[in-house]
mmCIF file of C-alpha atoms and ligand atoms in Angstrom:
data_model
loop_
_atom_site.group_PDB
_atom_site.id
_atom_site.type_symbol
_atom_site.label_atom_id
_atom_site.label_comp_id
_atom_site.label_asym_id
_atom_site.label_seq_id
_atom_site.Cartn_x
_atom_site.Cartn_y
_atom_site.Cartn_z
ATOM 1 C CA VAL E 1 0.037 0.045 -0.014
ATOM 2 C CA SER E 2 1.464 3.512 -0.877
ATOM 3 C CA THR E 3 1.776 6.128 1.503
ATOM 4 C CA LEU E 4 -0.937 8.210 0.088
ATOM 5 C CA GLU E 5 -3.325 5.256 0.276
ATOM 6 C CA ARG E 6 -2.465 4.303 3.791
ATOM 7 C CA ARG E 7 -3.174 7.853 4.653
ATOM 8 C CA ALA E 8 -6.731 7.878 2.887
ATOM 9 C CA GLN E 9 -7.430 4.490 4.624
ATOM 10 C CA GLN E 10 -6.704 5.835 7.939
ATOM 11 C CA LEU E 11 -8.773 8.797 7.314
ATOM 12 C CA CYS E 12 -11.688 6.690 6.371
ATOM 13 C CA ALA E 13 -11.375 4.768 9.626
ATOM 14 C CA LEU E 14 -11.717 8.148 11.495
ATOM 15 C CA LEU E 15 -14.718 8.937 9.132
ATOM 16 C CA GLU E 16 -16.463 5.748 10.310
ATOM 17 C CA GLU E 17 -16.002 6.723 13.953
ATOM 18 C CA THR E 18 -17.803 9.918 13.288
ATOM 19 C CA GLY E 19 -20.641 8.354 10.871
ATOM 20 C CA ILE E 20 -19.356 10.546 7.955
ATOM 21 C CA GLU E 21 -19.311 9.031 4.622
ATOM 22 C CA LEU E 22 -17.293 11.455 2.655
ATOM 23 C CA LEU E 23 -14.789 14.228 3.644
ATOM 24 C CA LEU E 24 -14.506 17.062 1.495
ATOM 25 C CA VAL E 25 -11.032 18.474 2.217
ATOM 26 C CA THR E 26 -10.343 22.171 1.386
ATOM 27 C CA ASN E 27 -7.473 23.053 3.421
ATOM 28 C CA LEU E 28 -4.630 22.931 0.917
ATOM 29 C CA VAL E 29 -2.033 21.610 3.523
ATOM 30 C CA ASN E 30 -4.391 18.610 4.136
ATOM 31 C CA VAL E 31 -4.816 18.351 0.369
ATOM 32 C CA ARG E 32 -1.314 18.087 -0.126
ATOM 33 C CA TYR E 33 -0.813 15.372 2.634
ATOM 34 C CA LEU E 34 -3.653 13.241 1.182
ATOM 35 C CA CYS E 35 -3.052 13.561 -2.443
ATOM 36 C CA GLY E 36 0.307 14.900 -2.987
ATOM 37 C CA PHE E 37 -0.790 18.186 -4.798
ATOM 38 C CA THR E 38 1.369 21.320 -4.131
ATOM 39 C CA GLY E 39 -0.498 23.918 -5.825
ATOM 40 C CA THR E 40 -2.798 26.483 -4.502
ATOM 41 C CA SER E 41 -6.134 25.714 -6.221
ATOM 42 C CA GLY E 42 -7.484 22.187 -5.450
ATOM 43 C CA LEU E 43 -9.787 20.170 -3.013
ATOM 44 C CA CYS E 44 -10.477 16.407 -2.683
ATOM 45 C CA LEU E 45 -13.264 14.146 -1.732
ATOM 46 C CA VAL E 46 -12.381 11.178 0.406
ATOM 47 C CA GLY E 47 -14.590 8.248 1.549
ATOM 48 C CA PRO E 48 -14.346 4.490 1.465
ATOM 49 C CA ASP E 49 -15.005 4.195 -2.119
ATOM 50 C CA GLN E 50 -14.095 7.628 -3.217
ATOM 51 C CA ARG E 51 -10.748 9.407 -4.041
ATOM 52 C CA THR E 52 -11.457 12.419 -6.123
ATOM 53 C CA PHE E 53 -9.150 15.543 -6.756
ATOM 54 C CA VAL E 54 -10.550 18.621 -8.196
ATOM 55 C CA THR E 55 -8.397 21.294 -9.499
ATOM 56 C CA ASP E 56 -8.680 24.072 -12.320
ATOM 57 C CA PHE E 57 -7.187 23.872 -15.728
ATOM 58 C CA ARG E 58 -3.996 25.875 -14.571
ATOM 59 C CA TYR E 59 -2.823 22.840 -12.307
ATOM 60 C CA LEU E 60 -3.761 19.938 -14.443
ATOM 61 C CA GLU E 61 -0.315 19.204 -15.630
ATOM 62 C CA ARG E 62 1.091 19.536 -12.161
ATOM 63 C CA ALA E 63 -1.748 17.449 -10.889
ATOM 64 C CA LYS E 64 -0.456 14.663 -13.429
ATOM 65 C CA SER E 65 3.089 14.592 -12.060
ATOM 66 C CA GLU E 66 2.207 15.026 -8.097
ATOM 67 C CA VAL E 67 -1.274 13.394 -7.529
ATOM 68 C CA SER E 68 -1.446 9.520 -7.290
ATOM 69 C CA GLY E 69 -4.322 7.180 -6.330
ATOM 70 C CA TYR E 70 -6.918 9.873 -6.859
ATOM 71 C CA GLU E 71 -9.002 10.639 -9.854
ATOM 72 C CA THR E 72 -7.985 14.160 -10.901
ATOM 73 C CA ILE E 73 -11.142 16.193 -12.408
ATOM 74 C CA GLN E 74 -10.843 19.387 -14.055
ATOM 75 C CA GLY E 75 -13.159 21.983 -12.439
ATOM 76 C CA ARG E 76 -15.230 23.927 -14.836
ATOM 77 C CA GLN E 77 -16.516 26.576 -12.348
ATOM 78 C CA ASP E 78 -15.350 27.436 -9.049
ATOM 79 C CA LEU E 79 -14.076 24.146 -7.369
ATOM 80 C CA LEU E 80 -17.068 24.077 -4.861
ATOM 81 C CA GLY E 81 -19.608 24.135 -7.681
ATOM 82 C CA ASP E 82 -17.808 21.146 -9.252
ATOM 83 C CA VAL E 83 -18.234 19.264 -5.954
ATOM 84 C CA VAL E 84 -21.735 19.896 -5.937
ATOM 85 C CA GLU E 85 -21.991 18.448 -9.399
ATOM 86 C CA LEU E 86 -20.155 15.481 -8.207
ATOM 87 C CA LEU E 87 -22.213 15.037 -5.187
ATOM 88 C CA LYS E 88 -25.583 15.300 -7.127
ATOM 89 C CA GLN E 89 -24.510 12.418 -9.401
ATOM 90 C CA ARG E 90 -23.460 10.377 -6.296
ATOM 91 C CA ALA E 91 -26.204 10.959 -3.931
ATOM 92 C CA GLY E 92 -29.037 10.439 -6.185
ATOM 93 C CA GLU E 93 -32.233 9.903 -4.147
ATOM 94 C CA ARG E 94 -29.951 8.625 -1.317
ATOM 95 C CA SER E 95 -28.909 10.400 1.877
ATOM 96 C CA LEU E 96 -25.344 11.374 2.391
ATOM 97 C CA ARG E 97 -23.345 12.660 5.429
ATOM 98 C CA LEU E 98 -20.541 15.010 3.954
ATOM 99 C CA GLY E 99 -17.954 16.160 6.361
ATOM 100 C CA PHE E 100 -16.337 19.370 5.794
ATOM 101 C CA GLU E 101 -13.383 21.103 7.489
ATOM 102 C CA ASP E 102 -15.125 23.671 9.756
ATOM 103 C CA ALA E 103 -11.984 25.381 11.106
ATOM 104 C CA ILE E 104 -11.042 26.220 7.396
ATOM 105 C CA MET E 105 -14.167 26.767 5.312
ATOM 106 C CA SER E 106 -15.484 30.269 5.170
ATOM 107 C CA VAL E 107 -18.975 31.284 5.994
ATOM 108 C CA ALA E 108 -19.417 32.293 2.471
ATOM 109 C CA SER E 109 -18.354 28.779 1.078
ATOM 110 C CA HIS E 110 -20.593 27.077 3.566
ATOM 111 C CA ALA E 111 -23.475 29.131 2.642
ATOM 112 C CA LYS E 112 -23.009 28.387 -0.840
ATOM 113 C CA LEU E 113 -22.759 24.756 -0.473
ATOM 114 C CA SER E 114 -25.651 24.632 1.748
ATOM 115 C CA LYS E 115 -27.638 26.499 -1.165
ATOM 116 C CA LEU E 116 -26.732 24.355 -3.951
ATOM 117 C CA LEU E 117 -26.520 20.860 -2.412
ATOM 118 C CA PRO E 118 -29.512 18.756 -2.534
ATOM 119 C CA ASP E 119 -31.549 18.277 0.459
ATOM 120 C CA GLU E 120 -30.145 14.610 0.739
ATOM 121 C CA VAL E 121 -26.661 15.829 1.445
ATOM 122 C CA GLU E 122 -26.263 16.928 4.993
ATOM 123 C CA LEU E 123 -23.237 19.092 5.863
ATOM 124 C CA VAL E 124 -21.368 17.906 9.079
ATOM 125 C CA PRO E 125 -18.520 19.794 10.645
ATOM 126 C CA ALA E 126 -15.436 17.540 10.757
ATOM 127 C CA GLY E 127 -12.311 19.621 11.202
ATOM 128 C CA GLY E 128 -9.317 18.477 12.621
ATOM 129 C CA LEU E 129 -9.291 14.814 11.271
ATOM 130 C CA VAL E 130 -6.529 15.110 8.770
ATOM 131 C CA GLU E 131 -4.536 17.272 11.445
ATOM 132 C CA ARG E 132 -4.776 14.211 13.623
ATOM 133 C CA LEU E 133 -3.224 12.128 11.003
ATOM 134 C CA ARG E 134 -0.552 14.563 10.228
ATOM 135 C CA ALA E 135 0.656 14.649 13.944
ATOM 136 C CA VAL E 136 2.156 11.191 13.603
ATOM 137 C CA LYS E 137 5.057 10.905 11.170
ATOM 138 C CA ASP E 138 6.066 8.228 8.762
ATOM 139 C CA GLU E 139 9.849 7.625 8.198
ATOM 140 C CA GLN E 140 9.897 9.807 4.917
ATOM 141 C CA GLU E 141 8.530 12.720 6.802
ATOM 142 C CA LEU E 142 10.962 12.201 9.802
ATOM 143 C CA ASP E 143 13.705 12.129 7.240
ATOM 144 C CA ALA E 144 12.629 15.516 5.664
ATOM 145 C CA ILE E 145 12.233 16.915 9.036
ATOM 146 C CA ARG E 146 15.657 15.773 10.107
ATOM 147 C CA ARG E 147 17.372 17.329 7.083
ATOM 148 C CA ALA E 148 15.591 20.731 7.751
ATOM 149 C CA THR E 149 16.750 20.566 11.145
ATOM 150 C CA ALA E 150 20.359 19.738 10.201
ATOM 151 C CA ILE E 151 20.527 22.586 7.881
ATOM 152 C CA ALA E 152 19.156 24.954 10.544
ATOM 153 C CA ASP E 153 21.729 23.487 12.856
ATOM 154 C CA ASP E 154 24.529 24.449 10.201
ATOM 155 C CA LEU E 155 22.955 28.116 10.072
ATOM 156 C CA TYR E 156 23.345 28.576 13.820
ATOM 157 C CA ARG E 157 27.016 27.346 13.694
ATOM 158 C CA TRP E 158 27.548 29.616 10.724
ATOM 159 C CA VAL E 159 26.012 32.703 12.474
ATOM 160 C CA ALA E 160 28.127 31.928 15.694
ATOM 161 C CA GLU E 161 31.378 31.157 14.177
ATOM 162 C CA SER E 162 31.649 33.176 11.044
ATOM 163 C CA HIS E 163 28.874 35.703 10.330
ATOM 164 C CA GLY E 164 28.621 37.131 14.019
ATOM 165 C CA LEU E 165 25.867 39.141 15.598
ATOM 166 C CA ALA E 166 27.133 42.410 17.358
ATOM 167 C CA GLY E 167 27.680 45.278 14.721
ATOM 168 C CA HIS E 168 25.040 43.985 12.314
ATOM 169 C CA THR E 169 21.595 44.818 12.297
ATOM 170 C CA GLU E 170 18.562 42.616 13.297
ATOM 171 C CA ALA E 171 17.265 42.745 9.768
ATOM 172 C CA ALA E 172 20.565 42.153 8.208
ATOM 173 C CA VAL E 173 21.328 39.008 10.218
ATOM 174 C CA ALA E 174 17.839 37.685 9.357
ATOM 175 C CA ARG E 175 18.474 38.400 5.513
ATOM 176 C CA ALA E 176 21.752 36.593 5.597
ATOM 177 C CA LEU E 177 20.290 33.707 7.447
ATOM 178 C CA GLU E 178 17.579 33.221 4.736
ATOM 179 C CA ARG E 179 20.261 33.536 1.873
ATOM 180 C CA ARG E 180 22.493 31.165 3.574
ATOM 181 C CA ALA E 181 19.517 28.543 4.239
ATOM 182 C CA GLN E 182 19.055 28.281 0.489
ATOM 183 C CA GLU E 183 22.720 27.928 -0.062
ATOM 184 C CA LEU E 184 23.057 25.116 2.297
ATOM 185 C CA GLY E 185 20.282 23.304 0.448
ATOM 186 C CA ALA E 186 17.045 24.385 2.206
ATOM 187 C CA ASP E 187 14.203 24.926 -0.093
ATOM 188 C CA GLY E 188 13.890 28.045 2.115
ATOM 189 C CA VAL E 189 13.074 29.220 5.547
ATOM 190 C CA SER E 190 9.909 27.731 7.192
ATOM 191 C CA PHE E 191 8.948 31.280 8.660
ATOM 192 C CA PRO E 192 10.817 34.793 8.600
ATOM 193 C CA PRO E 193 13.615 34.326 11.142
ATOM 194 C CA ILE E 194 13.351 36.275 14.246
ATOM 195 C CA VAL E 195 16.521 38.010 15.318
ATOM 196 C CA ALA E 196 15.718 40.088 18.631
ATOM 197 C CA ALA E 197 18.448 41.709 20.855
ATOM 198 C CA ALA E 198 18.162 43.065 24.227
ATOM 199 C CA GLU E 199 14.761 44.471 25.007
ATOM 200 C CA ASN E 200 13.406 43.495 21.802
ATOM 201 C CA GLY E 201 14.116 39.854 22.834
ATOM 202 C CA ALA E 202 11.590 40.299 25.449
ATOM 203 C CA LEU E 203 8.799 39.969 22.655
ATOM 204 C CA PRO E 204 7.984 36.565 21.987
ATOM 205 C CA HIS E 205 7.086 37.583 18.479
ATOM 206 C CA ALA E 206 9.451 40.293 18.061
ATOM 207 C CA GLN E 207 9.619 42.347 14.707
ATOM 208 C CA LEU E 208 13.046 42.883 13.122
ATOM 209 C CA ARG E 209 14.628 46.237 13.806
ATOM 210 C CA ASP E 210 17.073 48.231 11.578
ATOM 211 C CA VAL E 211 19.284 48.986 14.479
ATOM 212 C CA GLU E 212 22.742 47.406 15.240
ATOM 213 C CA ILE E 213 23.027 44.535 17.718
ATOM 214 C CA PRO E 214 24.980 45.790 20.633
ATOM 215 C CA ARG E 215 27.672 44.008 22.746
ATOM 216 C CA ASP E 216 27.216 42.616 26.076
ATOM 217 C CA THR E 217 23.606 41.622 25.684
ATOM 218 C CA LEU E 218 21.256 38.672 24.648
ATOM 219 C CA VAL E 219 20.049 37.963 21.142
ATOM 220 C CA VAL E 220 17.014 35.513 20.469
ATOM 221 C CA VAL E 221 17.482 33.670 16.985
ATOM 222 C CA ASP E 222 14.433 31.734 16.025
ATOM 223 C CA LEU E 223 14.516 30.142 12.622
ATOM 224 C CA GLY E 224 13.548 27.055 10.804
ATOM 225 C CA CYS E 225 14.385 25.556 7.311
ATOM 226 C CA MET E 226 12.199 23.836 4.893
ATOM 227 C CA VAL E 227 12.949 20.536 3.033
ATOM 228 C CA ASP E 228 10.523 18.898 0.701
ATOM 229 C CA GLY E 229 7.594 20.820 2.160
ATOM 230 C CA TYR E 230 8.581 19.853 5.802
ATOM 231 C CA CYS E 231 9.630 22.591 8.416
ATOM 232 C CA SER E 232 12.062 22.731 11.115
ATOM 233 C CA ASP E 233 12.044 25.214 13.954
ATOM 234 C CA CYS E 234 14.842 26.050 16.507
ATOM 235 C CA THR E 235 15.566 28.921 18.812
ATOM 236 C CA ARG E 236 18.960 29.987 20.489
ATOM 237 C CA THR E 237 19.712 32.803 22.574
ATOM 238 C CA PHE E 238 23.451 33.942 22.146
ATOM 239 C CA ALA E 239 25.468 36.466 24.286
ATOM 240 C CA THR E 240 27.229 39.288 22.605
ATOM 241 C CA GLY E 241 29.796 39.491 25.404
ATOM 242 C CA ALA E 242 29.721 39.842 29.304
ATOM 243 C CA LEU E 243 26.209 39.720 30.787
ATOM 244 C CA ALA E 244 24.826 41.016 33.885
ATOM 245 C CA ASP E 245 24.262 38.271 36.614
ATOM 246 C CA GLU E 246 20.392 38.615 36.067
ATOM 247 C CA ALA E 247 20.772 37.624 32.503
ATOM 248 C CA LYS E 248 23.010 34.608 33.223
ATOM 249 C CA GLN E 249 20.719 33.372 36.139
ATOM 250 C CA VAL E 250 17.514 33.514 33.593
ATOM 251 C CA TYR E 251 19.671 31.828 30.868
ATOM 252 C CA GLU E 252 20.420 28.994 33.271
ATOM 253 C CA LEU E 253 17.003 28.897 34.430
ATOM 254 C CA VAL E 254 15.564 28.456 30.986
ATOM 255 C CA ARG E 255 17.992 25.763 29.964
ATOM 256 C CA THR E 256 17.224 23.777 33.085
ATOM 257 C CA ALA E 257 13.461 24.130 32.465
ATOM 258 C CA GLN E 258 13.894 23.408 28.655
ATOM 259 C CA ALA E 259 15.964 20.077 29.663
ATOM 260 C CA ALA E 260 13.162 19.029 32.245
ATOM 261 C CA ALA E 261 10.594 19.261 29.643
ATOM 262 C CA VAL E 262 12.675 17.234 27.135
ATOM 263 C CA GLU E 263 13.060 14.765 29.996
ATOM 264 C CA ALA E 264 9.104 14.700 30.323
ATOM 265 C CA VAL E 265 8.561 13.608 26.656
ATOM 266 C CA LYS E 266 7.536 10.100 25.931
ATOM 267 C CA GLU E 267 4.812 8.244 24.202
ATOM 268 C CA GLY E 268 1.674 8.574 26.511
ATOM 269 C CA ALA E 269 2.824 11.601 28.344
ATOM 270 C CA GLU E 270 0.175 14.177 28.838
ATOM 271 C CA CYS E 271 0.802 17.191 26.816
ATOM 272 C CA LYS E 272 0.149 19.460 29.739
ATOM 273 C CA ALA E 273 2.451 17.490 31.827
ATOM 274 C CA VAL E 274 5.288 18.191 29.347
ATOM 275 C CA ASP E 275 4.458 21.826 29.721
ATOM 276 C CA ALA E 276 4.347 21.672 33.454
ATOM 277 C CA ALA E 277 7.627 20.153 33.724
ATOM 278 C CA ALA E 278 9.163 23.447 32.327
ATOM 279 C CA ARG E 279 6.554 25.619 33.735
ATOM 280 C CA GLN E 280 7.040 24.607 37.343
ATOM 281 C CA LEU E 281 10.762 25.248 37.417
ATOM 282 C CA ILE E 282 10.198 28.878 36.196
ATOM 283 C CA GLU E 283 7.378 29.525 38.492
ATOM 284 C CA GLN E 284 9.507 28.229 41.469
ATOM 285 C CA ALA E 285 12.072 30.472 40.651
ATOM 286 C CA GLY E 286 9.460 33.269 40.685
ATOM 287 C CA ARG E 287 9.364 34.035 37.030
ATOM 288 C CA GLY E 288 6.105 32.208 36.136
ATOM 289 C CA GLU E 289 4.532 35.456 34.990
ATOM 290 C CA LEU E 290 7.259 36.045 32.398
ATOM 291 C CA PHE E 291 6.715 32.771 30.655
ATOM 292 C CA GLN E 292 3.319 33.506 28.844
ATOM 293 C CA HIS E 293 3.391 30.981 25.730
ATOM 294 C CA GLY E 294 2.931 27.196 25.586
ATOM 295 C CA THR E 295 6.075 24.997 25.838
ATOM 296 C CA GLY E 296 5.900 23.552 22.278
ATOM 297 C CA HIS E 297 3.982 22.632 19.341
ATOM 298 C CA GLY E 298 4.023 19.977 16.651
ATOM 299 C CA VAL E 299 5.874 20.615 13.540
ATOM 300 C CA GLY E 300 5.531 19.059 9.969
ATOM 301 C CA LEU E 301 4.238 20.428 6.778
ATOM 302 C CA GLU E 302 3.282 23.433 8.938
ATOM 303 C CA VAL E 303 5.609 25.121 11.405
ATOM 304 C CA HIS E 304 2.624 25.054 13.959
ATOM 305 C CA GLU E 305 0.550 21.982 14.214
ATOM 306 C CA GLN E 306 -0.672 19.322 16.381
ATOM 307 C CA PRO E 307 -0.009 18.422 19.193
ATOM 308 C CA ARG E 308 0.196 21.561 21.315
ATOM 309 C CA LEU E 309 2.126 21.276 24.475
ATOM 310 C CA ALA E 310 0.429 23.926 26.852
ATOM 311 C CA ALA E 311 -1.090 24.208 30.337
ATOM 312 C CA SER E 312 -4.529 24.088 28.686
ATOM 313 C CA ALA E 313 -3.914 21.290 26.196
ATOM 314 C CA ASP E 314 -5.690 18.064 26.255
ATOM 315 C CA GLY E 315 -4.403 14.556 25.047
ATOM 316 C CA SER E 316 -1.109 12.966 25.215
ATOM 317 C CA LEU E 317 1.871 12.506 23.076
ATOM 318 C CA GLU E 318 1.907 9.578 20.404
ATOM 319 C CA SER E 319 4.953 7.921 19.068
ATOM 320 C CA ARG E 320 6.324 9.584 16.117
ATOM 321 C CA ASN E 321 4.874 12.954 17.021
ATOM 322 C CA VAL E 322 7.394 15.701 16.243
ATOM 323 C CA VAL E 323 7.099 18.733 18.667
ATOM 324 C CA THR E 324 9.359 21.537 19.829
ATOM 325 C CA ILE E 325 10.186 22.114 23.400
ATOM 326 C CA GLU E 326 10.749 26.036 23.847
ATOM 327 C CA PRO E 327 10.313 27.491 27.204
ATOM 328 C CA GLY E 328 11.250 31.157 27.458
ATOM 329 C CA VAL E 329 11.502 33.698 30.180
ATOM 330 C CA TYR E 330 10.994 37.492 29.049
ATOM 331 C CA VAL E 331 12.028 40.328 31.093
ATOM 332 C CA PRO E 332 10.200 43.368 29.771
ATOM 333 C CA GLY E 333 12.226 46.350 28.677
ATOM 334 C CA SER E 334 15.405 44.131 29.309
ATOM 335 C CA PHE E 335 16.041 41.046 27.476
ATOM 336 C CA GLY E 336 14.579 37.524 26.576
ATOM 337 C CA VAL E 337 15.708 33.876 26.576
ATOM 338 C CA ARG E 338 14.225 31.174 24.762
ATOM 339 C CA ILE E 339 15.734 27.656 23.964
ATOM 340 C CA GLU E 340 13.809 25.303 21.260
ATOM 341 C CA ASP E 341 14.788 22.073 20.424
ATOM 342 C CA LEU E 342 12.921 19.871 17.913
ATOM 343 C CA VAL E 343 12.090 16.246 19.238
ATOM 344 C CA VAL E 344 10.603 12.839 18.049
ATOM 345 C CA VAL E 345 8.306 11.093 20.490
ATOM 346 C CA ARG E 346 9.541 7.668 21.184
ATOM 347 C CA GLU E 347 8.166 4.849 23.400
ATOM 348 C CA ASN E 348 10.537 5.411 26.432
ATOM 349 C CA GLY E 349 11.590 9.054 25.777
ATOM 350 C CA CYS E 350 12.411 11.133 22.761
ATOM 351 C CA GLU E 351 15.005 11.659 20.045
ATOM 352 C CA VAL E 352 16.478 15.183 20.014
ATOM 353 C CA LEU E 353 16.886 16.182 16.523
ATOM 354 C CA THR E 354 18.275 19.637 17.395
ATOM 355 C CA ALA E 355 22.155 18.894 17.522
ATOM 356 C CA ILE E 356 23.698 22.250 18.488
ATOM 357 C CA ALA E 357 24.758 23.209 22.117
ATOM 358 C CA ARG E 358 22.315 24.708 24.551
ATOM 359 C CA GLU E 359 25.044 26.257 26.830
ATOM 360 C CA LEU E 360 25.299 29.939 26.761
ATOM 361 C CA THR E 361 27.505 30.645 23.840
ATOM 362 C CA GLU E 362 29.125 34.017 23.040
ATOM 363 C CA VAL E 363 29.146 35.165 19.661
HETATM 364 ZN ZN1 LIG I 401 10.820 28.587 16.815
HETATM 365 ZN ZN1 LIG I 402 8.298 26.958 17.895
#
């Protein structure tokens, strides 16, 4: 059985659990995962006896080379209208429960479908099913993520050992990293790199500034690469010289918390327990209110996907989930520290993909 057919069968098993006969997949990332299509106009219908991919004329050639195991249909109107035609033929007089991705479909598209579909077809919200499958990676996916991680590791070594930080602007370092990622063989970066020095590092989603990075401060560098559609994600916080005691203490606190959370990762561990492993240490040090985001997130075709590791997260880890472990402490107006590794969940622990040092490194 091919990878794509295995995914379709797993999806059909989930559909059966929820009493849905067919799933209309409109999230393009999910479309890619299921049928291989990487273009920007396409959708698919998946059910026990249906594998249909619909795209417009611009993408027929691409679909020919990318899509397998699905019948490709050229849409003649907008794609939803084509789906309606297909379903009219299929449903006939019989009732049909059609799942749709309710987290993705717009209100306008839903209204249009409701209006055009025959009464026999019932629209059933069914978001998150493909995302559940995507959370567990196969060997091919792990291989792509490994390669994306290795290139990002090389980028960190390059910036630390060759390029440097102090004296360059944050924006210039970010641009250099993007260029270098491509030179090292990545398809690109998985998100615009964050380079945030001193007080800018205290903002977890800092904007790049056109100001020179000073000496004797901390610089948060958060970046990932893309290989074969798969992302990596890593953060290191570098020192550009001598640091005040508080900055050194916070760095060690985050490093210890990060290691504790990595230690807590294994198959069956509750997502909130992994978060708590890092959070408790930061709270015990009196810095709990300076760690406002979750401890980690899944990474795959998207840089943020399932599962989420947060205090409010339900569920537990499965073998071959790929997650980040990235606690941080952000001291407003002063500096931030975040350390982020990418790990693969295994039966008795985890495999840490990120292979660069976590000790405070002076650049
Ligand atoms: Zn990151
Ligand atoms: Zn991340």
